[in-house]
PDB file of C-alpha atoms in Angstrom:
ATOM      1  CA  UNK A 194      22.584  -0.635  32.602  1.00 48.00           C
ATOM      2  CA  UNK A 195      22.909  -4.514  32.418  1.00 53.00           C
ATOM      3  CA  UNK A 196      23.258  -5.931  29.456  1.00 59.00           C
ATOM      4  CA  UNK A 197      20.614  -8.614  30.129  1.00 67.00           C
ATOM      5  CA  UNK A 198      17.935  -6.349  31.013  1.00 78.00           C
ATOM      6  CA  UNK A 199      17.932  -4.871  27.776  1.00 76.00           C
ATOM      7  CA  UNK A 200      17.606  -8.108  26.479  1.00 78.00           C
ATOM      8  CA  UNK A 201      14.818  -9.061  28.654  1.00 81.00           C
ATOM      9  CA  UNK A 202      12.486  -5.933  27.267  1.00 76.00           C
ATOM     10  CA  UNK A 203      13.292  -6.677  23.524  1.00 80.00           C
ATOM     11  CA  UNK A 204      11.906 -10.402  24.612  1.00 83.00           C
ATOM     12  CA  UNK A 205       8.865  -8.556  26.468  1.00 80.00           C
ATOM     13  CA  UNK A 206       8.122  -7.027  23.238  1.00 78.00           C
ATOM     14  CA  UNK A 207       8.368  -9.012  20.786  1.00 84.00           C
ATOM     15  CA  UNK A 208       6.433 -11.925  23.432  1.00 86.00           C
ATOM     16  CA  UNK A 209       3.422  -9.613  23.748  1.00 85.00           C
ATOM     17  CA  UNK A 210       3.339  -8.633  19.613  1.00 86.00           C
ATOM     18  CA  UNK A 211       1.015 -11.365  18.364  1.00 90.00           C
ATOM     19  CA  UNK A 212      -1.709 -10.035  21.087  1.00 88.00           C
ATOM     20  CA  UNK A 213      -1.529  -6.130  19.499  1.00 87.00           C
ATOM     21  CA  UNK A 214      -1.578  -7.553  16.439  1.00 88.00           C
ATOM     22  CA  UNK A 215      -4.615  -9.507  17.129  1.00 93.00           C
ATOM     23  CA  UNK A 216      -6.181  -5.988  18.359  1.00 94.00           C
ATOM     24  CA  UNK A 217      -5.316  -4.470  15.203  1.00 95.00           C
ATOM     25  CA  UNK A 218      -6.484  -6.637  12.450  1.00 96.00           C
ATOM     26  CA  UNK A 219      -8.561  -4.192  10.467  1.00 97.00           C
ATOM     27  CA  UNK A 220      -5.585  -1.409  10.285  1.00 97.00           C
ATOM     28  CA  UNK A 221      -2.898  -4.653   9.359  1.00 96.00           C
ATOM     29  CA  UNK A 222      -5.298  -5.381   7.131  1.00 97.00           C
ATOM     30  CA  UNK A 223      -6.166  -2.288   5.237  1.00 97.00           C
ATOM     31  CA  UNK A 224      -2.041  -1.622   5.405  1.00 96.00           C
ATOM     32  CA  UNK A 225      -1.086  -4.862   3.735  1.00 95.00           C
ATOM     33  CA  UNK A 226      -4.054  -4.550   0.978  1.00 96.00           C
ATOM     34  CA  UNK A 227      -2.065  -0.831   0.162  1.00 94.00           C
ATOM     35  CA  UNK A 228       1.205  -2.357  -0.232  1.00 93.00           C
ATOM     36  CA  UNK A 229      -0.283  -4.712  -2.251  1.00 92.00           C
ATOM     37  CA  UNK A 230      -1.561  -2.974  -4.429  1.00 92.00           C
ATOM     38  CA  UNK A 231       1.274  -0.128  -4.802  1.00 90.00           C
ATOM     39  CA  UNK A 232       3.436  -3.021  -5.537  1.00 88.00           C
ATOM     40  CA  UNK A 233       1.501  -5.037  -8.528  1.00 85.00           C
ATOM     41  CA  UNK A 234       3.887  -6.590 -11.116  1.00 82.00           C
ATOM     42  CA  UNK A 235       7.942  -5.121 -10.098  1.00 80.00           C
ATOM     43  CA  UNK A 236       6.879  -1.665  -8.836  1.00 84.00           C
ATOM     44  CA  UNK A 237       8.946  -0.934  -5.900  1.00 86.00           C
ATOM     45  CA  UNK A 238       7.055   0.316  -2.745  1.00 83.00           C
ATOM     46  CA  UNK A 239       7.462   4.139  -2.389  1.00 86.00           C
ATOM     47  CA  UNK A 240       7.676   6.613   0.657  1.00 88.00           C
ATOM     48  CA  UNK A 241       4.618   8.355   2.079  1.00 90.00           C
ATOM     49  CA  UNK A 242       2.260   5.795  -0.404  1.00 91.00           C
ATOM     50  CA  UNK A 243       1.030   4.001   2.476  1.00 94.00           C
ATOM     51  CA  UNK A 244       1.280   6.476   5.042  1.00 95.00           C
ATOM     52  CA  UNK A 245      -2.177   7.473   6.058  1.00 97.00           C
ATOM     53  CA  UNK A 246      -2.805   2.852   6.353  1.00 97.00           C
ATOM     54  CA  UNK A 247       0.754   3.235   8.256  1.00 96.00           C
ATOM     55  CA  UNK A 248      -0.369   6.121  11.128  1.00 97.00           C
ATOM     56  CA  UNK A 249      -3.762   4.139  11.484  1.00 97.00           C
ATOM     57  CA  UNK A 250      -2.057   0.670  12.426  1.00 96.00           C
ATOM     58  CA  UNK A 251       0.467   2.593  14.234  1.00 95.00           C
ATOM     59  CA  UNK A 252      -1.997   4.247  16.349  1.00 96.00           C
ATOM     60  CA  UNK A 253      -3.938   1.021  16.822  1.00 96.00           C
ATOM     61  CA  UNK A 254      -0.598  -0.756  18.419  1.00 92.00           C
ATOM     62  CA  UNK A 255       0.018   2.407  20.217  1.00 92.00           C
ATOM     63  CA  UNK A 256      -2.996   2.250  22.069  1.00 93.00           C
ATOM     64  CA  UNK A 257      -3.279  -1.586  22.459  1.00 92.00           C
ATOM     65  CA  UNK A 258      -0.194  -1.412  24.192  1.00 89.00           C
ATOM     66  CA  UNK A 259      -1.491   1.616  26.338  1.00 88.00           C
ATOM     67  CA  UNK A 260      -4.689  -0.933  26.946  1.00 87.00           C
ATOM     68  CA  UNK A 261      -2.475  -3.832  27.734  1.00 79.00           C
ATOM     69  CA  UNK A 262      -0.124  -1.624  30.724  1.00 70.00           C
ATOM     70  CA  UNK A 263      -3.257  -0.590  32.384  1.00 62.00           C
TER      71      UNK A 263
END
């Protein structure tokens, strides 16, 4: 495996990132207002507290990315 291909797909992703994201705005959004408000004054953020906001924006760039190799 070259060395430089690996490089080349870390690139890919992180190039094409902005465009999920723009497909998953709601889910980001709905995420960051949960970590937000776990995390008022010094609380630290906790496992699992997040999860169910965490699955849906994970399944939202799962299937953007699905979208975007057809």
């Amino acid at each position: 495996m070259s060395g430089s291909n690996v490089w080349s797909r870390s690139r890919e992703k992180i190039r094409i990132f902005p465009e999920l994201f723009a497909q998953c705005t709601t889910e980001a959004a709905a995420y960051g207002k949960c970590v937000a408000a776990t995390t008022t004054g010094r609380q630290e953020l906790k496992k699992d507290l997040c999860s169910k906001e965490f699955e849906a924006l994970k399944t939202c760039f799962t299937n953007a990315a699905k979208r975007r190799g057809k």
